[in-house]
Coordinates of C-alpha atoms and ligand atoms in Angstrom, one line a residue:
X142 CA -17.0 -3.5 25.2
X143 CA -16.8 -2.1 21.4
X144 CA -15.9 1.1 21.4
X145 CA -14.5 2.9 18.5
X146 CA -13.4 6.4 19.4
X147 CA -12.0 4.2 22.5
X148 CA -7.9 4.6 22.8
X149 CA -8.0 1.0 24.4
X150 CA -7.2 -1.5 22.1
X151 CA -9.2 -4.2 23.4
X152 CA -12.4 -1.7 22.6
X153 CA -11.7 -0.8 19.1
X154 CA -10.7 -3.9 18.1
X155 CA -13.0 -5.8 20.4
X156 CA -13.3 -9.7 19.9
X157 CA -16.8 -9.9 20.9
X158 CA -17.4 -7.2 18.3
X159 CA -15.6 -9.6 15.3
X160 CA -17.0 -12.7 16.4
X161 CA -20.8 -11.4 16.6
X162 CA -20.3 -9.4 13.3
X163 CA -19.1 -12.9 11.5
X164 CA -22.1 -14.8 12.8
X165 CA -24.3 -11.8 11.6
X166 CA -22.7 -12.0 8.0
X167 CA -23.2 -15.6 7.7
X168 CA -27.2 -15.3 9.4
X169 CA -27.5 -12.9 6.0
X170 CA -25.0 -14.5 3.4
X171 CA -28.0 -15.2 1.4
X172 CA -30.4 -12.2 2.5
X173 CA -31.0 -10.2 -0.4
X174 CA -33.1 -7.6 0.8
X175 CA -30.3 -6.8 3.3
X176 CA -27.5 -7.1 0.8
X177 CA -29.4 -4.8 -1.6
X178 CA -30.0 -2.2 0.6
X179 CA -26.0 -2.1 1.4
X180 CA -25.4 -2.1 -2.2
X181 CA -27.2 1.0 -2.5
X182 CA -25.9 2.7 0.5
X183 CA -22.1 1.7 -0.8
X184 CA -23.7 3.2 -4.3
X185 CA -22.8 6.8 -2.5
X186 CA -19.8 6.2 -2.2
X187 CA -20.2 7.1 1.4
X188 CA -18.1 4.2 2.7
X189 CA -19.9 1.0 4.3
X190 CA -19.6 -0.2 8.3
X191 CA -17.5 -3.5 8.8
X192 CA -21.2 -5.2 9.8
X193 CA -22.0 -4.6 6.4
X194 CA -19.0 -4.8 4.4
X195 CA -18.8 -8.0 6.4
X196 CA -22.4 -9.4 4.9
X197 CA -20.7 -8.4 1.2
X198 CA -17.8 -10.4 1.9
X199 CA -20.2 -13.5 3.0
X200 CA -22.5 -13.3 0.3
X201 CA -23.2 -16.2 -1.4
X202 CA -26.1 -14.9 -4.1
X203 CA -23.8 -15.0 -7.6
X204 CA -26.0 -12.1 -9.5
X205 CA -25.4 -9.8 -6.3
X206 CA -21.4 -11.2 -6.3
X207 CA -21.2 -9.9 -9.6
X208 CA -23.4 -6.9 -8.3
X209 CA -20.5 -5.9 -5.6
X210 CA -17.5 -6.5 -8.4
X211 CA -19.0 -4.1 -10.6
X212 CA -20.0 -1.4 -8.0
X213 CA -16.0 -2.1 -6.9
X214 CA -14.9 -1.0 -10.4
X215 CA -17.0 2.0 -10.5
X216 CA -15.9 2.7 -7.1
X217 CA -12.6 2.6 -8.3
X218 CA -12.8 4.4 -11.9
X219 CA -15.2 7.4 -9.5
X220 CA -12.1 8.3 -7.0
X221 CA -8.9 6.6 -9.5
X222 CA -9.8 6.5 -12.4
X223 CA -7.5 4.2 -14.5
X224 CA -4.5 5.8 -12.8
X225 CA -1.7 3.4 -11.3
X226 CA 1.1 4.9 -8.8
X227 CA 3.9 3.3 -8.7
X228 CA 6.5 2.6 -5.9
X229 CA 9.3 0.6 -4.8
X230 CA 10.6 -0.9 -2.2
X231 CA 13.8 -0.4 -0.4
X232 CA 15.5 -2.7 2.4
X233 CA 17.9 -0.8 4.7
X234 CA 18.6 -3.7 6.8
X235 CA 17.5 -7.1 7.5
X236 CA 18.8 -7.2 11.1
X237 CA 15.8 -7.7 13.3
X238 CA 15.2 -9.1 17.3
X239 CA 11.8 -9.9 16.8
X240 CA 10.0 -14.0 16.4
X241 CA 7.2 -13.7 13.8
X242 CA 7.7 -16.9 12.7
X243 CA 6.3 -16.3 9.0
X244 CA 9.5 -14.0 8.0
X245 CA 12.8 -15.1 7.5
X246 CA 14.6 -12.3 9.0
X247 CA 13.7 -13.2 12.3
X248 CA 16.5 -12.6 14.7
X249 CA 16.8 -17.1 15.0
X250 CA 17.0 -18.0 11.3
X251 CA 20.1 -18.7 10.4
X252 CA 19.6 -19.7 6.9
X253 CA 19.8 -16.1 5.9
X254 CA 22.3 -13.5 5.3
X255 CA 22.2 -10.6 7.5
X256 CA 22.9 -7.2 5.9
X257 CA 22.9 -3.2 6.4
X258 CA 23.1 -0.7 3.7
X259 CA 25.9 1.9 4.8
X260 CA 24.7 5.5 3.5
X261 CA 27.1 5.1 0.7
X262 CA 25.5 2.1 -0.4
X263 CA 22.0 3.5 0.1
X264 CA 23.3 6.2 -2.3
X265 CA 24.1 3.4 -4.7
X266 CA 21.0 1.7 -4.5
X267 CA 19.0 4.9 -4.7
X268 CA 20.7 5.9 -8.0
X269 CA 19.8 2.4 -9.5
X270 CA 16.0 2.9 -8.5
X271 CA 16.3 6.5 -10.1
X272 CA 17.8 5.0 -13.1
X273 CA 14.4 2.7 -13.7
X274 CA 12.4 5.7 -13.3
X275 CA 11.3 5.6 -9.9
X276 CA 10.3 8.2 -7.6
X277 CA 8.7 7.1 -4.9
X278 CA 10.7 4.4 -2.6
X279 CA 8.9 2.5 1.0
X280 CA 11.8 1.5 3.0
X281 CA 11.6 -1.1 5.2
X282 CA 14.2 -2.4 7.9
X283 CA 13.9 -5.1 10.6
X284 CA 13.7 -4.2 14.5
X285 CA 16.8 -4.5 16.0
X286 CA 17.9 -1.5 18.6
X287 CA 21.5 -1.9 18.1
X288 CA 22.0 -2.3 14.3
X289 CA 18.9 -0.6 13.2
X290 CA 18.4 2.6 15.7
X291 CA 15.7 5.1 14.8
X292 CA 19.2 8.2 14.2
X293 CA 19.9 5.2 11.1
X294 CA 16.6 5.3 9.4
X295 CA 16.2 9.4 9.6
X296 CA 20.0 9.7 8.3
X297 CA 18.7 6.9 5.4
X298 CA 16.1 8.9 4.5
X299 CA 18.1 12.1 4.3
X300 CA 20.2 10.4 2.2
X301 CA 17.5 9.2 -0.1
X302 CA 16.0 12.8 -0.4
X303 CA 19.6 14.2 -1.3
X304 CA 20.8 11.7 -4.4
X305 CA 19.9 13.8 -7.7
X306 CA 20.9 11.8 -10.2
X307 CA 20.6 12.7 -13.7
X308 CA 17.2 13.8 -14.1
X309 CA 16.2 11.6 -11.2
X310 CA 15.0 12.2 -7.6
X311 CA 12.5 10.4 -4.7
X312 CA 10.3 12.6 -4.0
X313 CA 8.6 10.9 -1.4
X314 CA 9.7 8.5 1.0
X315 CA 7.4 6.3 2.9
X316 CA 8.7 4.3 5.8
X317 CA 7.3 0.8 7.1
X318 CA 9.2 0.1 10.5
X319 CA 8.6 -1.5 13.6
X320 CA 6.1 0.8 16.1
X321 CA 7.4 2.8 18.3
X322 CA 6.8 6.0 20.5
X323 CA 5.1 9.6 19.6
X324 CA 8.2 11.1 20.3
X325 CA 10.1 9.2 17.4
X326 CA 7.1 9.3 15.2
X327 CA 7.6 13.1 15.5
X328 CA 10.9 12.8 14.5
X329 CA 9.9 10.8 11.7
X330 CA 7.2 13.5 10.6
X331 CA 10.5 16.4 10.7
X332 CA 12.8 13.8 8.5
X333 CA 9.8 14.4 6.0
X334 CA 8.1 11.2 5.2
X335 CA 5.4 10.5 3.4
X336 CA 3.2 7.5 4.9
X337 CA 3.8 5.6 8.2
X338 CA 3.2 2.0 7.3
X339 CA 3.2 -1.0 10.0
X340 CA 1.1 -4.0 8.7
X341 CA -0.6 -5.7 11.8
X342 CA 0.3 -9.1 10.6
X343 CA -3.1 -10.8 12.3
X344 CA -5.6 -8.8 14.4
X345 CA -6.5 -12.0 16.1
X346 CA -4.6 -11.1 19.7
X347 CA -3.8 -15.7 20.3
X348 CA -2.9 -16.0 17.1
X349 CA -0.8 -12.7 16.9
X350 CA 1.0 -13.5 20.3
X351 CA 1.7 -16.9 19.5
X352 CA 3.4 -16.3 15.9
X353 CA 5.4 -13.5 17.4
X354 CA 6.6 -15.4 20.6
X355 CA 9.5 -13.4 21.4
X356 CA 10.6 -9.3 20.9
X357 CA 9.0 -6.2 21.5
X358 CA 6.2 -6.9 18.6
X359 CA 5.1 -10.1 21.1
X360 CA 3.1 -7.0 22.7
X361 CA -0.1 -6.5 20.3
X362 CA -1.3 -3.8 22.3
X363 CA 2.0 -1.7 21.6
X364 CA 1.4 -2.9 18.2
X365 CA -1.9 -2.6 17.6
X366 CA -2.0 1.2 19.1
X367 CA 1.2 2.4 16.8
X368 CA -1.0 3.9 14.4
X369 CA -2.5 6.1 17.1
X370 CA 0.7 7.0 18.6
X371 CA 1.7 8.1 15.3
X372 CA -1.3 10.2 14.6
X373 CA -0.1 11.8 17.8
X374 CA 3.4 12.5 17.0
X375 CA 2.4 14.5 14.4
X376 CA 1.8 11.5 10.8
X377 CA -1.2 12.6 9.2
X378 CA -0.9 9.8 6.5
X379 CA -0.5 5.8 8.0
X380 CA -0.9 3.0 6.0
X381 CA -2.5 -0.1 7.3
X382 CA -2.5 -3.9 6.4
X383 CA -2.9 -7.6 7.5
X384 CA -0.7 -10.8 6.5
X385 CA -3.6 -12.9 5.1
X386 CA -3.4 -16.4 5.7
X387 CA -2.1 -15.7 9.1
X388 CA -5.6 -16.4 10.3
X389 CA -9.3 -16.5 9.1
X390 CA -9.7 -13.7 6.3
X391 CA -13.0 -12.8 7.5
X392 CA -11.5 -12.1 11.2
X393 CA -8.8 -10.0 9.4
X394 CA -11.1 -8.1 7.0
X395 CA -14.0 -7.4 9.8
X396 CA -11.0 -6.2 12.2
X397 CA -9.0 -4.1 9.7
X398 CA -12.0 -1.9 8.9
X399 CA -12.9 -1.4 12.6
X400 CA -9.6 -0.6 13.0
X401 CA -10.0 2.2 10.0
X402 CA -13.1 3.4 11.6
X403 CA -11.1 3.6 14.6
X404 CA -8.5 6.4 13.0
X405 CA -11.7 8.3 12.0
X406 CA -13.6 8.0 14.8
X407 CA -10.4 9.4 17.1
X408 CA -8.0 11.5 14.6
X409 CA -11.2 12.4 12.1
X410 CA -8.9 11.0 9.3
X411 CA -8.6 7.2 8.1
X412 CA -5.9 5.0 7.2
X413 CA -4.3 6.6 3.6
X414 CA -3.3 3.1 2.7
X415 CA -4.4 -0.4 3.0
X416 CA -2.0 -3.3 1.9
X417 CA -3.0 -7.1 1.1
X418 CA -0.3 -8.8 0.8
X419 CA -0.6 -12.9 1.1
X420 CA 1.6 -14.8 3.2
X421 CA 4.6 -16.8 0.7
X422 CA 6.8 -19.0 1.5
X423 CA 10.5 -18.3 1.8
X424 CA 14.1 -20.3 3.3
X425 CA 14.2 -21.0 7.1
X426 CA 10.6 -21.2 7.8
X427 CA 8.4 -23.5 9.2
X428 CA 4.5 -22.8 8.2
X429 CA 2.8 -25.3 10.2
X430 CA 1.0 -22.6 12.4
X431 CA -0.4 -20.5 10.0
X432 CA -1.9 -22.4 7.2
X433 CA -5.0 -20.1 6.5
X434 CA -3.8 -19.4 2.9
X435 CA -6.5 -17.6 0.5
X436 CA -8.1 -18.3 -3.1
X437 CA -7.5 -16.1 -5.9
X438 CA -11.0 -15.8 -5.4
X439 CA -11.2 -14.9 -2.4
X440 CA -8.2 -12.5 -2.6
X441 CA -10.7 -10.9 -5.5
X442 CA -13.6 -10.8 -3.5
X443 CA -11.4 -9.1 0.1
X444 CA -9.9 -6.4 -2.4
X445 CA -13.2 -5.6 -4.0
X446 CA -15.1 -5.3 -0.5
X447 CA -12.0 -2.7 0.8
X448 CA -12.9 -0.7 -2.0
X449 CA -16.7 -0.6 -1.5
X450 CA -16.2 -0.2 2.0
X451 CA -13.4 2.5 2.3
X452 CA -13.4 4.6 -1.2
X453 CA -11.1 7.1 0.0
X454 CA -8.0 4.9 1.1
X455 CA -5.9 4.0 -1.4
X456 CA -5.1 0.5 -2.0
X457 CA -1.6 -1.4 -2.3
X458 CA -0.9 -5.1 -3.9
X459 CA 3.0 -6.2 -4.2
X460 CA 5.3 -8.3 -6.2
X461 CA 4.2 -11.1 -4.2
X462 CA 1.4 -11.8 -6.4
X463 CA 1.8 -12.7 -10.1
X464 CA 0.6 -11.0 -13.2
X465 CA -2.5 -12.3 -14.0
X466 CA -3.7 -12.0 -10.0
X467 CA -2.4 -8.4 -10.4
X468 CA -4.2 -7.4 -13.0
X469 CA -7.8 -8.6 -12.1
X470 CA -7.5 -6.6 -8.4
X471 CA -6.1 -3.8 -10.5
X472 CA -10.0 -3.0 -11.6
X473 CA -11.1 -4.0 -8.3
X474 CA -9.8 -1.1 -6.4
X475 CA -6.1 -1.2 -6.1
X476 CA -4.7 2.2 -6.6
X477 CA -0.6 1.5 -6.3
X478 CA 1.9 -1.5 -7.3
X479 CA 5.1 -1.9 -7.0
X480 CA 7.7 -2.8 -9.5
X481 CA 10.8 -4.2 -10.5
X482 CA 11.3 -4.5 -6.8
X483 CA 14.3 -6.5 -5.0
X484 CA 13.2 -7.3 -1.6
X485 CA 17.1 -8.7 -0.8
X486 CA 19.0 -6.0 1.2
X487 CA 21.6 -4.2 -1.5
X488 CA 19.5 -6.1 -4.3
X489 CA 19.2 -3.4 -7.3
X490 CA 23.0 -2.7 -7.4
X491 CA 23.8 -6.4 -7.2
X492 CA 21.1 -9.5 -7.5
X493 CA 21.8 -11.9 -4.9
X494 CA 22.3 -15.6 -5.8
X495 CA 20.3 -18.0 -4.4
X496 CA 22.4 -19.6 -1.4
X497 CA 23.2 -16.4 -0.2
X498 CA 19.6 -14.7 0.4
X499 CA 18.9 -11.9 2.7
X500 CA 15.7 -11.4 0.8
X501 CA 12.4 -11.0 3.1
X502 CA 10.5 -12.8 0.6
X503 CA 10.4 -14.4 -2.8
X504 CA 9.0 -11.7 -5.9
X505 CA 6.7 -13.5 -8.0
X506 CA 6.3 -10.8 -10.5
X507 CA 9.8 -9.7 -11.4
X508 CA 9.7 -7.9 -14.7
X509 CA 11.8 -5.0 -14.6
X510 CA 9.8 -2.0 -14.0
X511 CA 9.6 -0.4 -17.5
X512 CA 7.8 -3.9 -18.8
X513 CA 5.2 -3.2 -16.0
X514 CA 4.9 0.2 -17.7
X515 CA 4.0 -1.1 -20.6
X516 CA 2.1 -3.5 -19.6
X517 CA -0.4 -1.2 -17.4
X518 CA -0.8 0.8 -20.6
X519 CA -1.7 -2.1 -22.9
X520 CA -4.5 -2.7 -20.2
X521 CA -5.3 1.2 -20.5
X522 CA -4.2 1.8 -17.2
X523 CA -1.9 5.2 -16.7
X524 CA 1.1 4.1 -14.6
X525 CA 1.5 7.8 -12.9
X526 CA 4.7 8.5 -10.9
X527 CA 3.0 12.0 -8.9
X528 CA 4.2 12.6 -5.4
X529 CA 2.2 15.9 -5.6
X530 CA 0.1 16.0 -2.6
X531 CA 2.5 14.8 -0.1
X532 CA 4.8 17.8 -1.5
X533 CA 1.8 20.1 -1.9
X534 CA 1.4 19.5 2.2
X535 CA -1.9 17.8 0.9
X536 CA -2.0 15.0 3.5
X537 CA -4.4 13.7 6.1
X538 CA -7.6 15.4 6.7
X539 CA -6.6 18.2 3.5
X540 CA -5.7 15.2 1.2
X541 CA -9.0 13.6 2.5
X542 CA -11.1 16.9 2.1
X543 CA -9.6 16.9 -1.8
X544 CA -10.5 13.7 -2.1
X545 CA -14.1 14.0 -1.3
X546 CA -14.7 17.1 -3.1
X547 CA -14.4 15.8 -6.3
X548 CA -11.6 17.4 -7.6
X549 CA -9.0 14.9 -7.1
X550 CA -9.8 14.4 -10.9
X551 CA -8.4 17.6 -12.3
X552 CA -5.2 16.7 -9.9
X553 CA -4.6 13.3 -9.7
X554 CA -4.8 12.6 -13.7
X555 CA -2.9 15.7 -15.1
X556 CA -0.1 14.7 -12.7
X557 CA -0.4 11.3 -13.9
X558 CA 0.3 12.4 -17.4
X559 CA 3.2 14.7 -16.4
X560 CA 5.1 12.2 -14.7
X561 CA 4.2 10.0 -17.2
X562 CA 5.7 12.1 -19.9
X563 CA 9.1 12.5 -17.5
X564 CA 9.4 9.1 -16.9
X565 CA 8.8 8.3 -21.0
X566 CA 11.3 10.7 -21.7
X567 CA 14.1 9.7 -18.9
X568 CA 13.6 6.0 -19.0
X569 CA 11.5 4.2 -21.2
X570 CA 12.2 1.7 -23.6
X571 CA 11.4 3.4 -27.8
X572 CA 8.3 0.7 -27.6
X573 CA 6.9 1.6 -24.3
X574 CA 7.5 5.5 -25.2
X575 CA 5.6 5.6 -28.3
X576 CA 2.8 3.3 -26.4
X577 CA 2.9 6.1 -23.7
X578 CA 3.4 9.1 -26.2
X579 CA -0.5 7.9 -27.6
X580 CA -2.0 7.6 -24.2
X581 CA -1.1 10.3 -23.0
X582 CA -2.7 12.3 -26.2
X583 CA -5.4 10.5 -26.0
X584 CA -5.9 11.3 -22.0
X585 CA -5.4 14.7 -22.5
X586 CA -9.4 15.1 -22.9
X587 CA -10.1 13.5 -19.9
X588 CA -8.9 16.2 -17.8
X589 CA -12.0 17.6 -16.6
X590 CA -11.2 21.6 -16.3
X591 CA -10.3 23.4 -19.0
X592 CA -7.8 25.8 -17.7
X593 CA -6.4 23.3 -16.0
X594 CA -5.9 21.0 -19.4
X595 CA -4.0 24.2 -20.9
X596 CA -2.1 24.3 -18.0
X597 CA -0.9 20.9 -18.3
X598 CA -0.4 20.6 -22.5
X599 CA 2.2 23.8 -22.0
X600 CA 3.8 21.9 -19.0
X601 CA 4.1 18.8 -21.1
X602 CA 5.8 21.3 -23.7
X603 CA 8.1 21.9 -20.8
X604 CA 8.9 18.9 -19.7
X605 CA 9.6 18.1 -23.8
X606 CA 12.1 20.6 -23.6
X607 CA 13.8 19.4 -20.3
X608 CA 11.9 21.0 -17.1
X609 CA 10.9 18.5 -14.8
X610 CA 8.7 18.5 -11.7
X611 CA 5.4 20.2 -12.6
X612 CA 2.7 19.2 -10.4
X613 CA -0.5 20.8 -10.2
Ligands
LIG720 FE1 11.5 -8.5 11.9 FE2 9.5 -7.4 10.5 FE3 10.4 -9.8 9.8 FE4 9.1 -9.6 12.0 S1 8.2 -9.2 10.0 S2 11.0 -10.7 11.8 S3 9.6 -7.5 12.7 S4 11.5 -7.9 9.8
LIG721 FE1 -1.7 10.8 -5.2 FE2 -2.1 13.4 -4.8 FE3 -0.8 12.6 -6.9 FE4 -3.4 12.2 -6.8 S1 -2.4 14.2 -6.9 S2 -1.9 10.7 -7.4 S3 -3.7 11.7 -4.6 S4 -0.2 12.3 -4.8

């Protein structure tokens, strides 16, 4: 039986549950006093249930379709304003045991190149992300006992936190590897990261168990409850996300909202993060069993309903999408890209040629990270590199309570600015610099509270003269 506060998996994410709410949504698809009274609850920016999220997603009237895109945008100006953060990726190691049959690095392909970053190169590739101006990294390594134990990735991200390079430093390190137990999540929480990410790949439990057919993630239970365990251990911040294309995106989008209502229902906190990435081809492969592959439409459409339904959780697109795709979710809701990214293991010291991949999949968008820069600002978007709340010890239910109270506004965009202005100064190309330079004048008004906008135009002073890391 549904159950969300339930700690069994079959209850919170309960088939029954997806399968009645889909036939619900299509029974109101075209029922307009229904979708009208969501569209008004949603206007509170209260959040929506996955029922009705579920009958936004279906709707099929075009006035209210353009009715849910524009309450998205508000959505997203109300709690993000035009604010992007940027990240980047980092692959330790491309080692893995596991079967999911859509990734290359699955322990059978031998069409790929396996790799592992020793420390020192870590330290080498960590310098090279500093030098484009990044400061906040999500690391990533396959599942594979042996090569990749749990001692690696804590002595990784020690390493990552100790390279000060020049003016550079990551300031917060957010770690996507395979689930495992609350006593290593705790020790995950002490090495000081920032989010817990595990995408769920599919929610649908035969489809899951058949494209991971071998490894410890064949168990979607184990899976599936990871987030819970690392709630436990002590994470306040997770980050959740589905493979779409795996399966039906209306089974994924119905099932990753119950599972968010789950985290709140239990641990009074949701997920900090949802990701979207699409499923992409990539060498060694064979696609046959998952050919459920999404519409730019669509893909529109899921990201817009995420943000109606859950305006709190941030919101995470890749390079796996291109430009133009990027930049129409970007009003939609998303809230964090990453760029210039190398998903090849060692890749920012050294691009890989072809023949000899060991990347997990192939970057569409792979402009370097300063034209990205630039390119967010000509579409009056502030790319902002802040790190403050993690640093602050604003996570989890504080960083929610923030959140809700308004005043994200006089946080989020003065640190936006500030770590704009560092990155302008440290990094940026003379064009993208003066583009910046304006914005950030112009911005300056939009700070809400006026002690706090003095605040910040002597900090920018600061950072002029060479101080770094102000954060408010
Ligand atoms: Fe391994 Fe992750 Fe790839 Fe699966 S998705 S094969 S667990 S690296
Ligand atoms: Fe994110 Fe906090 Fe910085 Fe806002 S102030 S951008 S929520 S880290």
């Amino acid at each position: 039986m549904y159950n969300p506060g339930s700690m069994k998996v079959s209850e919170f994410i309960n088939h029954n549950e997806i399968v009645a709410t889909l036939q619900y949504a299509d029974h109101h698809k075209n029922d307009i006093l229904l979708i009208e009274s969501i569209l008004q609850k949603a206007a509170l920016n209260q959040g929506l249930s996955h029922r009705e999220a579920a009958v936004l997603l279906e709707c099929q009237l075009e006035e209210k379709n353009r009715e849910i895109e524009q309450l998205a945008r508000k959505i997203k100006l109300d709690f993000y304003g035009n604010r992007i953060v940027m990240f980047a990726p980092l692959y330790l190691s491309n080692y893995c045991i596991n079967g999911c049959v859509y990734c290359p690095y699955h322990g059978r392909n031998r069409n790929i190149v396996r790799k592992k970053l020793a420390q020192e190169d870590i330290a080498r590739e960590v310098t090279a992300l500093q030098d484009m101006g990044h400061k906040r990294l999500a690391i990533e390594a396959g599942e594979h006992p042996a090569m990749n134990p749990l001692e690696y990735i804590i002595e990784s991200i020690r390493t990552i936190y100790g390279i000060k390079h020049k003016n550079g430093a990551i300031r917060r390190v957010n770690v996507n590897i395979a689930a495992t137990t609350v006593k290593n999540y705790t020790k995950l929480k002490n090495a000081g990261i920032g989010t817990y990410i595990l995408f769920q790949e599919t929610y649908n439990r035969s489809q899951y168990e058949r494209l991971h057919p071998v490894g410890p993630k064949h168990d979607y239970d184990y899976h599936t409850g990871a987030m819970d365990r690392a709630m436990q251990g002590g994470i306040d911040d997770v980050g959740l996300g589905v493979l779409f294309g795996l399966d039906s995106y209306r089974y994924e989008f119905v099932a990753l909202l119950m599972h968010a209502e789950h985290l709140e229902a239990v641990h009074g906190v949701g997920p900090h993060t949802i990701s979207v990435p699409r499923v992409r081809a990539a060498s060694g492969l064979d696609n046959r069993g998952f050919q459920n592959g999404i519409s730019d439409d669509n893909f529109a459409k899921i990201v817009a309903c995420i943000r109606i339904a859950v305006p709190y959780t941030g919101m995470i697109v890749s390079t796996r999408e291109n430009p133009k795709v990027r930049e129409r979710v970007l009003g939609l809701g998303i809230s964090q890209i990453s760029g210039g990214s190398r998903t090849s293991v060692g890749g920012y010291l050294e691009p890989e040629p072809e023949e000899e991949s060991s990347a997990q999949f192939d970057v569409i968008d792979t402009r370097p990270l300063d034209e990205i820069v630039h390119w967010l600002m000509d579409l009056n978007f502030i790319p902002s590199f802040c790190t403050a709340c993690y640093r602050e010890g604003r996570t989890g239910d504080r960083f929610m309570a923030l959140c809700k109270s308004g005043q994200i506004q006089n946080c989020c965009h003065p640190n936006a600015l500030m770590t704009l202005q560092e990155y302008l100064l440290d990094y940026a190309q003379p064009e993208t610099r003066n583009l910046g330079e304006k914005l950030i004048y112009s911005q300056m008004g939009n700070i809400p509270n006026k002690k706090i906008r003095e605040i910040v135009t002597d900090h920018l002073k600061q950072i002029k003269q060479g101080d770094r890391d102000f954060r408010i």
